[in-house]
Coordinates of C-alpha atoms in Angstrom, one line a residue:
X22 CA -0.1 0.0 0.3
X23 CA 1.3 3.6 -1.1
X24 CA 0.3 6.5 0.6
X25 CA 1.8 10.1 0.6
X26 CA 0.1 13.6 1.6
X27 CA 0.8 16.9 0.6
X28 CA -0.9 20.6 1.1
X29 CA -2.8 23.1 -1.0
X30 CA -5.2 26.0 -0.1
X31 CA -9.0 26.6 -0.1
X32 CA -10.0 30.5 -0.1
X33 CA -13.0 31.0 1.8
X34 CA -13.8 34.7 0.9
X35 CA -10.3 36.3 0.9
X36 CA -9.3 34.0 3.8
X37 CA -7.1 31.3 3.2
X38 CA -7.5 27.5 4.9
X39 CA -4.6 24.8 4.6
X40 CA -5.9 22.1 3.5
X41 CA -4.1 18.5 3.5
X42 CA -4.0 16.4 0.1
X43 CA -3.9 12.9 1.2
X44 CA -3.7 10.1 -1.9
X45 CA -3.9 6.4 -1.0
X46 CA -3.1 3.1 -3.2
X47 CA -4.8 -0.2 -2.7
X48 CA -4.8 -3.3 -4.6
X49 CA -7.7 -3.8 -6.4
X50 CA -9.6 -2.5 -9.5
X51 CA -8.5 0.7 -11.3
X52 CA -10.0 3.5 -10.0
X53 CA -9.8 7.2 -9.0
X54 CA -12.0 8.4 -5.5
X55 CA -12.0 11.9 -4.5
X56 CA -13.5 12.9 -1.3
X57 CA -13.4 16.2 1.0
X58 CA -16.7 18.1 -0.4
X59 CA -15.2 19.1 -3.3
X60 CA -17.3 21.4 -6.1
X61 CA -17.6 20.3 -9.7
X62 CA -14.8 21.8 -11.2
X63 CA -12.9 20.2 -8.3
X64 CA -14.1 16.8 -9.1
X65 CA -13.6 17.0 -12.8
X66 CA -10.0 17.4 -11.6
X67 CA -9.6 13.7 -11.8
X68 CA -9.2 13.3 -15.6
X69 CA -6.9 16.6 -15.6
X70 CA -4.6 15.0 -13.2
X71 CA -4.4 11.3 -14.8
X72 CA -4.0 13.2 -18.5
X73 CA -1.3 15.6 -17.1
X74 CA 0.7 12.7 -15.6
X75 CA 0.5 10.5 -18.2
X76 CA 1.7 13.4 -20.4
X77 CA 4.5 14.1 -18.6
X78 CA 6.1 10.9 -18.7
X79 CA 5.0 9.1 -15.5
X80 CA 3.3 6.3 -15.3
X81 CA -0.3 6.3 -13.8
X82 CA -0.8 3.8 -11.1
X83 CA -3.2 1.0 -12.2
X84 CA -4.6 0.6 -8.6
X85 CA -7.1 1.9 -6.6
X86 CA -6.5 5.2 -5.9
X87 CA -8.7 7.6 -3.3
X88 CA -7.4 11.1 -2.6
X89 CA -8.9 12.6 0.4
X90 CA -8.9 16.6 1.3
X91 CA -8.9 17.4 4.8
X92 CA -10.4 18.6 6.8
X93 CA -13.4 17.3 5.1
X94 CA -15.9 19.7 6.6
X95 CA -14.6 22.9 4.4
X96 CA -16.1 23.2 1.2
X97 CA -13.4 23.1 -1.3
X98 CA -13.8 24.7 -5.0
X99 CA -11.7 25.5 -8.0
X100 CA -8.9 24.1 -9.7
X101 CA -6.3 25.1 -7.9
X102 CA -6.0 21.8 -6.1
X103 CA -4.4 19.9 -9.3
X104 CA -0.9 20.2 -9.1
X105 CA -1.1 19.3 -5.2
X106 CA -3.3 16.1 -6.0
X107 CA -0.6 15.0 -8.5
X108 CA 2.0 15.5 -6.4
X109 CA -0.1 13.4 -3.8
X110 CA -0.6 10.8 -6.7
X111 CA 3.2 10.6 -7.6
X112 CA 4.2 10.5 -3.8
X113 CA 1.9 7.5 -3.4
X114 CA 2.9 5.6 -6.4
X115 CA 6.9 6.2 -5.4
X116 CA 7.6 8.2 -8.6
X117 CA 8.7 11.0 -5.8
X118 CA 9.9 10.6 -2.5
X119 CA 6.8 11.0 -0.3
X120 CA 9.1 13.1 2.4
X121 CA 9.9 15.6 0.1
X122 CA 6.3 17.0 -0.4
X123 CA 4.9 16.6 3.0
X124 CA 5.9 20.0 4.1
X125 CA 5.3 21.7 0.8
X126 CA 2.2 23.7 -0.2
X127 CA 1.4 23.4 -4.1
X128 CA -1.1 25.7 -5.8
X129 CA -1.8 25.5 -9.7
X130 CA -4.1 24.2 -12.6
X131 CA -2.9 21.5 -14.6
X132 CA -3.5 21.4 -18.3
X133 CA -3.8 18.0 -20.2
X134 CA -0.4 18.4 -21.6
X135 CA 1.0 18.7 -18.2
X136 CA 1.4 22.8 -18.0
X137 CA 0.6 24.6 -14.7
X138 CA -1.8 27.2 -15.2
X139 CA -2.1 30.2 -13.1
X140 CA -5.3 30.7 -11.0
X141 CA -6.8 33.6 -8.8
X142 CA -6.2 34.4 -5.1
X143 CA -2.6 33.1 -5.1
X144 CA -1.5 35.7 -2.3
X145 CA -4.1 35.2 -0.1
X146 CA -3.3 31.3 -0.4
X147 CA 0.0 31.9 0.6
X148 CA -0.5 34.3 3.3
X149 CA -2.2 31.5 4.7
X150 CA 0.0 29.1 4.1
X151 CA 2.7 31.5 6.0
X152 CA 0.2 32.3 8.8
X153 CA 0.2 28.2 9.4
X154 CA 3.8 27.7 9.7
X155 CA 4.9 26.7 6.3
X156 CA 8.0 28.0 4.7
X157 CA 8.0 26.7 0.9
X158 CA 5.4 26.9 -1.8
X159 CA 5.2 26.0 -5.3
X160 CA 3.0 28.0 -7.4
X161 CA 2.5 28.8 -11.5
X162 CA 5.3 30.8 -12.8
X163 CA 3.4 33.7 -14.1
X164 CA 2.1 34.1 -10.2
X165 CA 5.8 33.5 -8.8
X166 CA 5.9 37.4 -8.4
X167 CA 2.7 38.0 -6.4
X168 CA 3.6 34.8 -4.2
X169 CA 6.8 36.4 -3.3
X170 CA 5.1 39.2 -1.8
X171 CA 4.8 37.1 1.2
X172 CA 8.0 37.7 3.5
X173 CA 9.6 34.3 5.0
X174 CA 8.0 32.1 2.4
X175 CA 10.6 30.2 -0.1
X176 CA 8.3 30.2 -3.7
X177 CA 9.3 28.4 -6.5
X178 CA 7.5 28.9 -9.7
X179 CA 7.2 25.9 -12.0
X180 CA 5.9 26.1 -15.4
X181 CA 5.4 22.2 -16.1
X182 CA 4.2 19.1 -14.2
X183 CA 7.8 17.8 -15.5
X184 CA 9.9 20.6 -14.1
X185 CA 8.3 19.9 -10.7
X186 CA 9.1 16.3 -10.7
X187 CA 12.5 16.9 -11.8
X188 CA 13.1 19.5 -9.1
X189 CA 11.6 16.9 -6.4
X190 CA 13.6 14.0 -7.6
X191 CA 16.9 16.0 -8.4
X192 CA 17.0 15.2 -11.5
X193 CA 18.2 17.7 -14.2
X194 CA 15.4 20.3 -15.0
X195 CA 13.8 20.4 -18.6
X196 CA 13.9 23.5 -20.9
X197 CA 10.2 24.3 -21.7
X198 CA 9.7 26.1 -24.8
X199 CA 8.9 29.9 -23.9
X200 CA 6.3 31.6 -25.3
X201 CA 7.0 33.5 -28.5
X202 CA 7.4 37.4 -27.9
X203 CA 3.9 39.3 -29.5
X204 CA 2.2 35.8 -29.2
X205 CA -0.9 35.6 -27.0
X206 CA -0.4 33.6 -24.1
X207 CA -3.3 31.2 -22.8
X208 CA -1.9 30.9 -19.7
X209 CA -2.7 34.2 -18.3
X210 CA -6.7 33.7 -19.0
X211 CA -7.0 32.3 -15.7
X212 CA -6.1 35.3 -14.1
X213 CA -8.4 37.8 -15.6
X214 CA -12.4 38.0 -15.1
X215 CA -13.9 39.0 -18.4
X216 CA -15.9 42.4 -17.6
X217 CA -13.7 43.3 -14.7
X218 CA -11.1 45.9 -14.6
X219 CA -11.3 49.7 -15.9
X220 CA -14.5 48.6 -18.3
X221 CA -16.5 48.4 -15.3
X222 CA -15.0 51.5 -13.5
X223 CA -12.6 49.6 -11.6
X224 CA -8.9 50.7 -12.0
X225 CA -6.5 48.2 -10.2
X226 CA -3.8 50.9 -9.8
X227 CA -4.9 54.3 -10.8
X228 CA -2.7 57.0 -11.4
X229 CA 0.4 55.1 -10.4
X230 CA 2.1 58.8 -11.2
X231 CA 0.0 61.3 -9.3
X232 CA 0.8 63.4 -12.0
X233 CA 0.2 61.4 -14.7
X234 CA -3.8 61.1 -14.1
X235 CA -6.8 63.6 -14.4
X236 CA -5.3 67.1 -12.8
X237 CA -7.4 69.0 -10.4
X238 CA -6.6 72.1 -12.1
X239 CA -8.7 71.2 -14.9
X240 CA -11.8 71.6 -12.7
X241 CA -13.1 75.2 -13.1
X242 CA -14.3 76.8 -9.9
X243 CA -15.8 74.8 -7.2
X244 CA -13.1 76.3 -4.6
X245 CA -15.2 75.0 -1.5
X246 CA -15.7 71.6 -2.9
X247 CA -12.4 71.4 -3.9
X248 CA -11.4 72.2 -0.3
X249 CA -14.0 69.2 0.7
X250 CA -12.0 66.8 -1.4
X251 CA -8.5 68.0 0.2
X252 CA -10.2 67.2 3.7
X253 CA -11.7 63.9 2.8
X254 CA -8.3 62.8 1.4
X255 CA -6.6 64.0 4.5
X256 CA -8.5 62.2 6.9
X257 CA -10.2 59.4 4.8
X258 CA -14.1 61.0 5.3
X259 CA -16.8 60.5 3.8
X260 CA -17.6 62.7 1.2
X261 CA -21.1 64.1 -0.7
X262 CA -21.3 66.5 -3.7
X263 CA -24.8 67.7 -4.3
X264 CA -25.6 70.3 -7.0
X265 CA -26.9 71.0 -10.9
X266 CA -25.5 68.5 -13.5
X267 CA -22.3 69.9 -15.4
X268 CA -21.1 71.4 -12.3
X269 CA -17.9 69.0 -11.9
X270 CA -19.1 66.6 -9.0
X271 CA -17.9 63.4 -11.5
X272 CA -14.7 65.6 -12.2
X273 CA -14.1 66.1 -8.7
X274 CA -14.7 62.2 -7.7
X275 CA -12.2 61.3 -10.6
X276 CA -9.5 63.2 -9.5
X277 CA -9.5 62.2 -5.6
X278 CA -7.4 58.8 -6.1
X279 CA -4.3 61.4 -7.2
X280 CA -4.1 63.3 -4.1
X281 CA -4.2 60.0 -1.4
X282 CA -1.2 59.1 -0.6
X283 CA 0.3 55.9 -1.7
X284 CA -0.4 52.8 0.0
X285 CA 1.6 51.0 3.1
X286 CA 3.2 48.0 2.6
X287 CA 0.2 46.2 4.9
X288 CA -2.6 47.9 3.2
X289 CA -1.1 47.2 -0.4
X290 CA -1.2 43.6 0.8
X291 CA -4.6 43.7 1.9
X292 CA -5.9 45.3 -1.4
X293 CA -3.8 43.1 -3.8
X294 CA -5.4 39.9 -1.8
X295 CA -8.6 41.2 -2.6
X296 CA -8.1 42.1 -6.4
X297 CA -6.5 38.6 -6.7
X298 CA -9.4 36.5 -5.6
X299 CA -11.6 39.1 -7.8
X300 CA -9.7 38.5 -10.7
X301 CA -9.0 42.0 -11.3
X302 CA -5.1 42.2 -10.8
X303 CA -3.0 43.0 -13.9
X304 CA -0.5 40.2 -14.9
X305 CA 2.9 41.4 -14.6
X306 CA 1.8 43.8 -12.0
X307 CA 1.7 41.9 -8.7
X308 CA 1.6 44.6 -6.2
X309 CA -1.3 47.2 -5.9
X310 CA 0.3 50.5 -4.7
X311 CA -1.8 53.3 -5.3
X312 CA -5.4 53.4 -3.7
X313 CA -8.5 51.3 -5.7
X314 CA -11.1 53.6 -7.4
X315 CA -14.4 51.8 -8.1
X316 CA -17.4 53.7 -9.6
X317 CA -20.3 51.0 -10.4
X318 CA -23.1 52.1 -12.5
X319 CA -26.6 53.0 -10.4
X320 CA -28.1 49.8 -11.6
X321 CA -25.8 47.6 -9.5
X322 CA -27.6 44.9 -7.8
X323 CA -27.2 44.2 -3.7
X324 CA -24.7 41.3 -4.6
X325 CA -22.4 43.1 -7.0
X326 CA -22.3 46.2 -4.6
X327 CA -21.7 44.3 -1.1
X328 CA -20.6 41.0 -2.3
X329 CA -22.3 37.6 -3.1
X330 CA -23.1 34.9 -5.7
X331 CA -23.8 31.4 -6.2
X332 CA -22.0 29.2 -3.8
X333 CA -19.5 31.2 -1.4
X334 CA -19.9 34.8 -1.5
X335 CA -17.7 37.0 -3.8
X336 CA -16.2 40.2 -3.2
X337 CA -18.4 43.0 -4.6
X338 CA -17.5 46.8 -4.9
X339 CA -17.2 47.7 -1.5
X340 CA -14.3 44.8 -0.8
X341 CA -13.1 46.2 -4.4
X342 CA -12.2 49.3 -3.1
X343 CA -10.8 48.7 -0.2
X344 CA -8.3 51.2 1.1
X345 CA -9.4 53.2 -1.7
X346 CA -12.6 55.0 -3.1
X347 CA -16.3 53.7 -3.6
X348 CA -17.8 56.5 -6.1
X349 CA -21.5 56.3 -6.3
X350 CA -22.6 58.9 -9.1
X351 CA -26.4 59.3 -9.2
X352 CA -26.6 58.3 -5.8
X353 CA -30.2 58.8 -5.3
X354 CA -30.8 56.4 -8.8
X355 CA -29.4 53.4 -6.9
X356 CA -31.8 51.1 -5.0
X357 CA -32.8 52.0 -1.6
X358 CA -31.8 48.6 0.0
X359 CA -28.7 48.6 -2.1
X360 CA -27.4 52.0 -0.6
X361 CA -29.1 51.2 3.3
X362 CA -26.5 47.8 2.8
X363 CA -23.6 50.4 2.8
X364 CA -24.5 51.2 6.5
X365 CA -22.6 48.5 8.4
X366 CA -19.2 48.8 6.2
X367 CA -19.1 52.2 6.6
X368 CA -18.8 51.9 10.5
X369 CA -17.3 48.1 10.9
X370 CA -14.9 48.8 7.8
X371 CA -15.9 45.1 6.9
X372 CA -19.1 43.3 5.6
X373 CA -20.1 40.0 6.9
X374 CA -21.9 38.2 4.2
X375 CA -24.0 34.4 5.3
X376 CA -25.4 32.1 2.7
X377 CA -26.2 28.7 2.8
X378 CA -22.7 27.7 1.5
X379 CA -21.2 29.4 4.3
X380 CA -20.3 32.9 6.3
X381 CA -17.7 35.2 4.9
X382 CA -16.1 38.3 6.3
X383 CA -14.5 40.7 3.6
X384 CA -12.5 43.8 4.2
X385 CA -14.4 46.9 3.3
X386 CA -12.7 49.6 4.8
X387 CA -13.2 52.6 1.8
X388 CA -13.9 56.0 1.2
X389 CA -17.3 56.6 0.3
X390 CA -18.4 59.3 -2.4
X391 CA -22.0 60.2 -3.2
X392 CA -23.0 62.7 -6.0
X393 CA -26.6 63.8 -6.3
X394 CA -28.5 66.4 -8.1
X395 CA -30.9 68.2 -6.4
X396 CA -34.0 66.7 -8.2
X397 CA -35.0 64.1 -11.4
X398 CA -34.0 67.2 -13.7
X399 CA -31.3 68.7 -12.0
X400 CA -32.5 72.4 -12.0
X401 CA -34.0 72.8 -8.7
X402 CA -31.5 74.9 -7.0
X403 CA -30.9 77.4 -10.4
X404 CA -32.4 80.3 -10.2
X405 CA -34.8 81.0 -13.7
X406 CA -33.6 77.7 -15.0
X407 CA -37.3 76.0 -15.4
X408 CA -37.4 73.4 -13.1
X409 CA -40.8 72.0 -13.3
X410 CA -40.6 69.3 -10.6
X411 CA -43.2 69.5 -7.9
X412 CA -42.3 69.8 -4.5
X413 CA -43.5 66.6 -3.2
X414 CA -41.4 64.9 -6.2
X415 CA -38.5 66.6 -5.1
X416 CA -38.5 65.6 -1.3
X417 CA -39.0 61.9 -2.7
X418 CA -36.1 62.0 -4.6
X419 CA -33.7 63.7 -1.7
X420 CA -35.4 61.2 0.5
X421 CA -33.9 58.3 -1.1
X422 CA -30.8 58.7 0.5
X423 CA -31.9 57.6 3.7
X424 CA -31.0 59.7 7.3
X425 CA -29.1 57.1 8.6
X426 CA -26.8 56.5 5.5
X427 CA -26.4 60.7 5.3
X428 CA -25.3 60.6 9.0
X429 CA -22.3 58.8 8.3
X430 CA -21.1 61.1 5.7
X431 CA -18.8 63.5 7.4
X432 CA -18.4 66.2 4.5
X433 CA -21.7 67.5 2.7
X434 CA -20.9 70.2 0.1
X435 CA -23.1 71.9 -2.3
X436 CA -21.1 72.2 -6.0
X437 CA -22.6 75.7 -7.5
X438 CA -23.3 75.9 -10.9
X439 CA -20.1 77.3 -12.8
X440 CA -20.0 80.6 -13.8
X441 CA -18.1 82.0 -17.4
X442 CA -15.2 83.7 -15.4
X443 CA -14.6 80.3 -13.7
X444 CA -14.8 78.6 -17.6
X445 CA -12.4 81.1 -19.1
X446 CA -10.1 81.3 -16.3
X447 CA -10.2 84.9 -15.2
X448 CA -9.7 84.1 -12.1
X449 CA -6.8 82.0 -12.7
X450 CA -6.2 78.2 -12.3
X451 CA -6.9 76.2 -9.3
X452 CA -4.2 74.2 -7.6
X453 CA -2.6 71.5 -9.2
X454 CA -3.2 67.8 -7.8
X455 CA 0.5 67.5 -6.8
X456 CA 0.6 70.8 -4.8
X457 CA -2.6 69.6 -3.1
X458 CA -1.1 65.9 -2.7
X459 CA 1.7 67.3 -1.2
X460 CA -0.6 69.1 1.4
X461 CA -2.7 66.1 2.2
X462 CA 0.8 64.1 2.5
X463 CA 2.0 66.4 5.5
X464 CA -1.3 66.6 7.0
X465 CA -1.5 62.5 7.3
X466 CA 2.2 62.9 8.2
X467 CA 1.0 64.9 11.2
X468 CA -1.9 62.8 12.0
X469 CA 0.0 59.5 11.7
X470 CA 2.7 61.1 14.3
X471 CA -0.1 61.8 16.7
X472 CA -1.7 58.2 16.6
X473 CA 2.0 56.6 16.4
X474 CA 1.0 54.2 19.7
X475 CA -2.3 53.5 18.7
X476 CA -4.3 51.3 16.4
X477 CA -5.5 53.9 14.3
X478 CA -3.6 55.8 11.5
X479 CA -6.0 58.4 10.0
X480 CA -8.7 60.9 11.9
X481 CA -11.6 59.2 10.8
X482 CA -10.6 55.8 12.5
X483 CA -10.2 57.7 16.1
X484 CA -13.1 56.5 18.5
X485 CA -16.0 59.0 19.6
X486 CA -14.5 58.1 23.2
X487 CA -10.8 58.7 22.8
X488 CA -12.1 62.3 20.7
X489 CA -13.7 63.8 23.8
X490 CA -11.5 62.1 26.5
X491 CA -7.7 61.8 25.2
X492 CA -7.6 64.1 22.0
X493 CA -9.2 67.4 23.0
X494 CA -10.3 70.5 21.4
X495 CA -8.9 74.0 22.2
X496 CA -11.0 75.6 25.6
X497 CA -14.4 77.1 24.4
X498 CA -13.9 75.6 20.6
X499 CA -16.8 73.2 20.8
X500 CA -19.4 75.9 21.9
X501 CA -21.5 76.0 18.3
X502 CA -21.2 72.1 18.4
X503 CA -23.0 72.2 21.8
X504 CA -25.8 74.4 20.6
X505 CA -26.3 72.3 17.6
X506 CA -26.7 69.1 19.6
X507 CA -29.5 71.1 22.1
X508 CA -30.9 72.4 18.8
X509 CA -31.4 68.6 17.4
X510 CA -29.1 69.7 14.4
X511 CA -26.5 67.2 15.6
X512 CA -26.5 63.5 16.7
X513 CA -24.1 62.1 19.1
X514 CA -22.6 60.2 16.2
X515 CA -22.5 63.6 14.1
X516 CA -20.2 65.1 16.9
X517 CA -17.8 62.5 16.8
X518 CA -17.8 63.0 13.1
X519 CA -17.2 66.9 13.4
X520 CA -14.6 66.3 15.8
X521 CA -12.6 64.1 13.4
X522 CA -13.1 66.3 10.7
X523 CA -12.0 69.2 12.8
X524 CA -8.7 67.4 13.7
X525 CA -8.2 66.7 9.9
X526 CA -8.8 70.5 9.3
X527 CA -6.2 71.5 12.0
X528 CA -3.6 69.0 10.5
X529 CA -4.0 70.7 7.3
X530 CA -3.6 74.0 9.0
X531 CA -0.8 73.1 10.9
X532 CA -2.9 73.8 14.4
X533 CA -1.9 71.5 17.3
X534 CA -5.1 71.0 18.3
X535 CA -8.5 71.8 16.7
X536 CA -9.9 75.6 17.8
X537 CA -13.3 77.4 17.0
X538 CA -12.5 78.5 13.3
X539 CA -11.5 74.4 12.6
X540 CA -15.1 73.4 14.6
X541 CA -17.2 75.6 12.6
X542 CA -15.8 74.8 9.0
X543 CA -16.6 71.2 10.2
X544 CA -19.8 72.0 11.3
X545 CA -20.5 73.7 8.1
X546 CA -19.6 71.0 5.9
X547 CA -21.8 68.5 7.6
X548 CA -24.8 70.6 8.7
X549 CA -24.5 72.8 5.4
X550 CA -25.4 75.8 7.3
X551 CA -23.4 78.7 7.0
X552 CA -21.0 79.8 9.6
X553 CA -19.2 82.7 8.2
X554 CA -16.0 81.0 7.4
X555 CA -14.0 81.6 4.8
X556 CA -13.4 79.2 1.9
X557 CA -9.7 78.9 2.5
X558 CA -10.2 78.1 6.1
X559 CA -8.0 75.6 7.5
X560 CA -5.5 75.8 4.5
X561 CA -1.8 76.9 5.2
X562 CA -0.7 80.2 3.8

């Protein structure tokens, strides 16, 4: 009787579970049984593995073969187990030494000719293996760079099963014919999901060079909205832009990624893991360094926005925008249930999706940007524009954004109609993206230094209790906010968010702590009630 075991990884959402792949050979009628809760694609791997082993020059054992995937209670899906199953079978048949594969983690799909095809989710799979204590992984050659992002793990990238057998048996490694230059590589088809990427409003690495993308200087006028954009970027505060069509709301949102600082190493790994599972990670660019930007259409369903699908849930737009920006243009046109589903991830930074196949926890810490017209025709706030929408229709349209959702939005700014002087540039162009990005970087550095010994990195993450007890505003600065609470204009959650915004305004202005002017600007941008604060308040001279 021959027995061998090796390891692979089963992905549940963006988290991995190390699975032991066991192969057992017994005398009897030749048969191949696969057990351990496999799905349809994994059950079909029996024929792929058999053909790959034979076409790689190895002999298929003519005995009763049983392959078990443990733990059996975890659902296994996908074709990433093929390489581990083939190695376990060859170990049981003594073609390779079973001891050499016992502590290996193998991830990859096998073609009928023995080629190792790349699969999605390599980074979170290798992260799970490293956390479980494994230090050697074998992955397809195309995803070796992605796997190498995990520190402390030795990565072997193989192109064919023949190469893996040669490495494990200390035989000469055969040279495989490389893909001809200019010829399409069919092996990369397993990495990208059709319909994902920039075509759906998602850019995995927008503006790698902040000066190479859309520039803030292209936006005419909108001085207060530009200032709100800078505050949102500096403190990661949620933002709502309302105003007539053509005022520049979408232009402003599209330029927000350019002023955000690059992701930290840990944040890059988190974002790359989600994008790898979703199948939108560009080949040759294993690490996402810039904040992602996701702009789904207003016809998006609940599953596409929050996550879901058949079987185990897959990441939705809120997870694809993790550590980046989720822009909802024409926000009132979204379904009310879809919008209200954002309320929990806005608070917790993750989304928990329960389905019959299991419960999945997906990261969802994003910066929400909403854009809305004042009424269905968009001319309600324009003088003499001829808005014919009844007042009841205007109220119903604006009520599509529920109060609990808007209560979680820190900044609410009215985008004013663009004047002729603004369009002709008579007042001069606004600041460029690079200038604003430098100021945002300084504010973020100031906040990071203040929060160095805490689990938070930006002002929007500071709990309300800490804001009221540890990070205090200047004496008397909260007088206006206290009056708004007494009048019912501000909720308890609203006060916490005003304090967070005020700290960001103070960081941009170089203040040690928020003063009355910083609080007044934060209140004005939350309630929409003018406080007499100059447009440039909070900016450095």
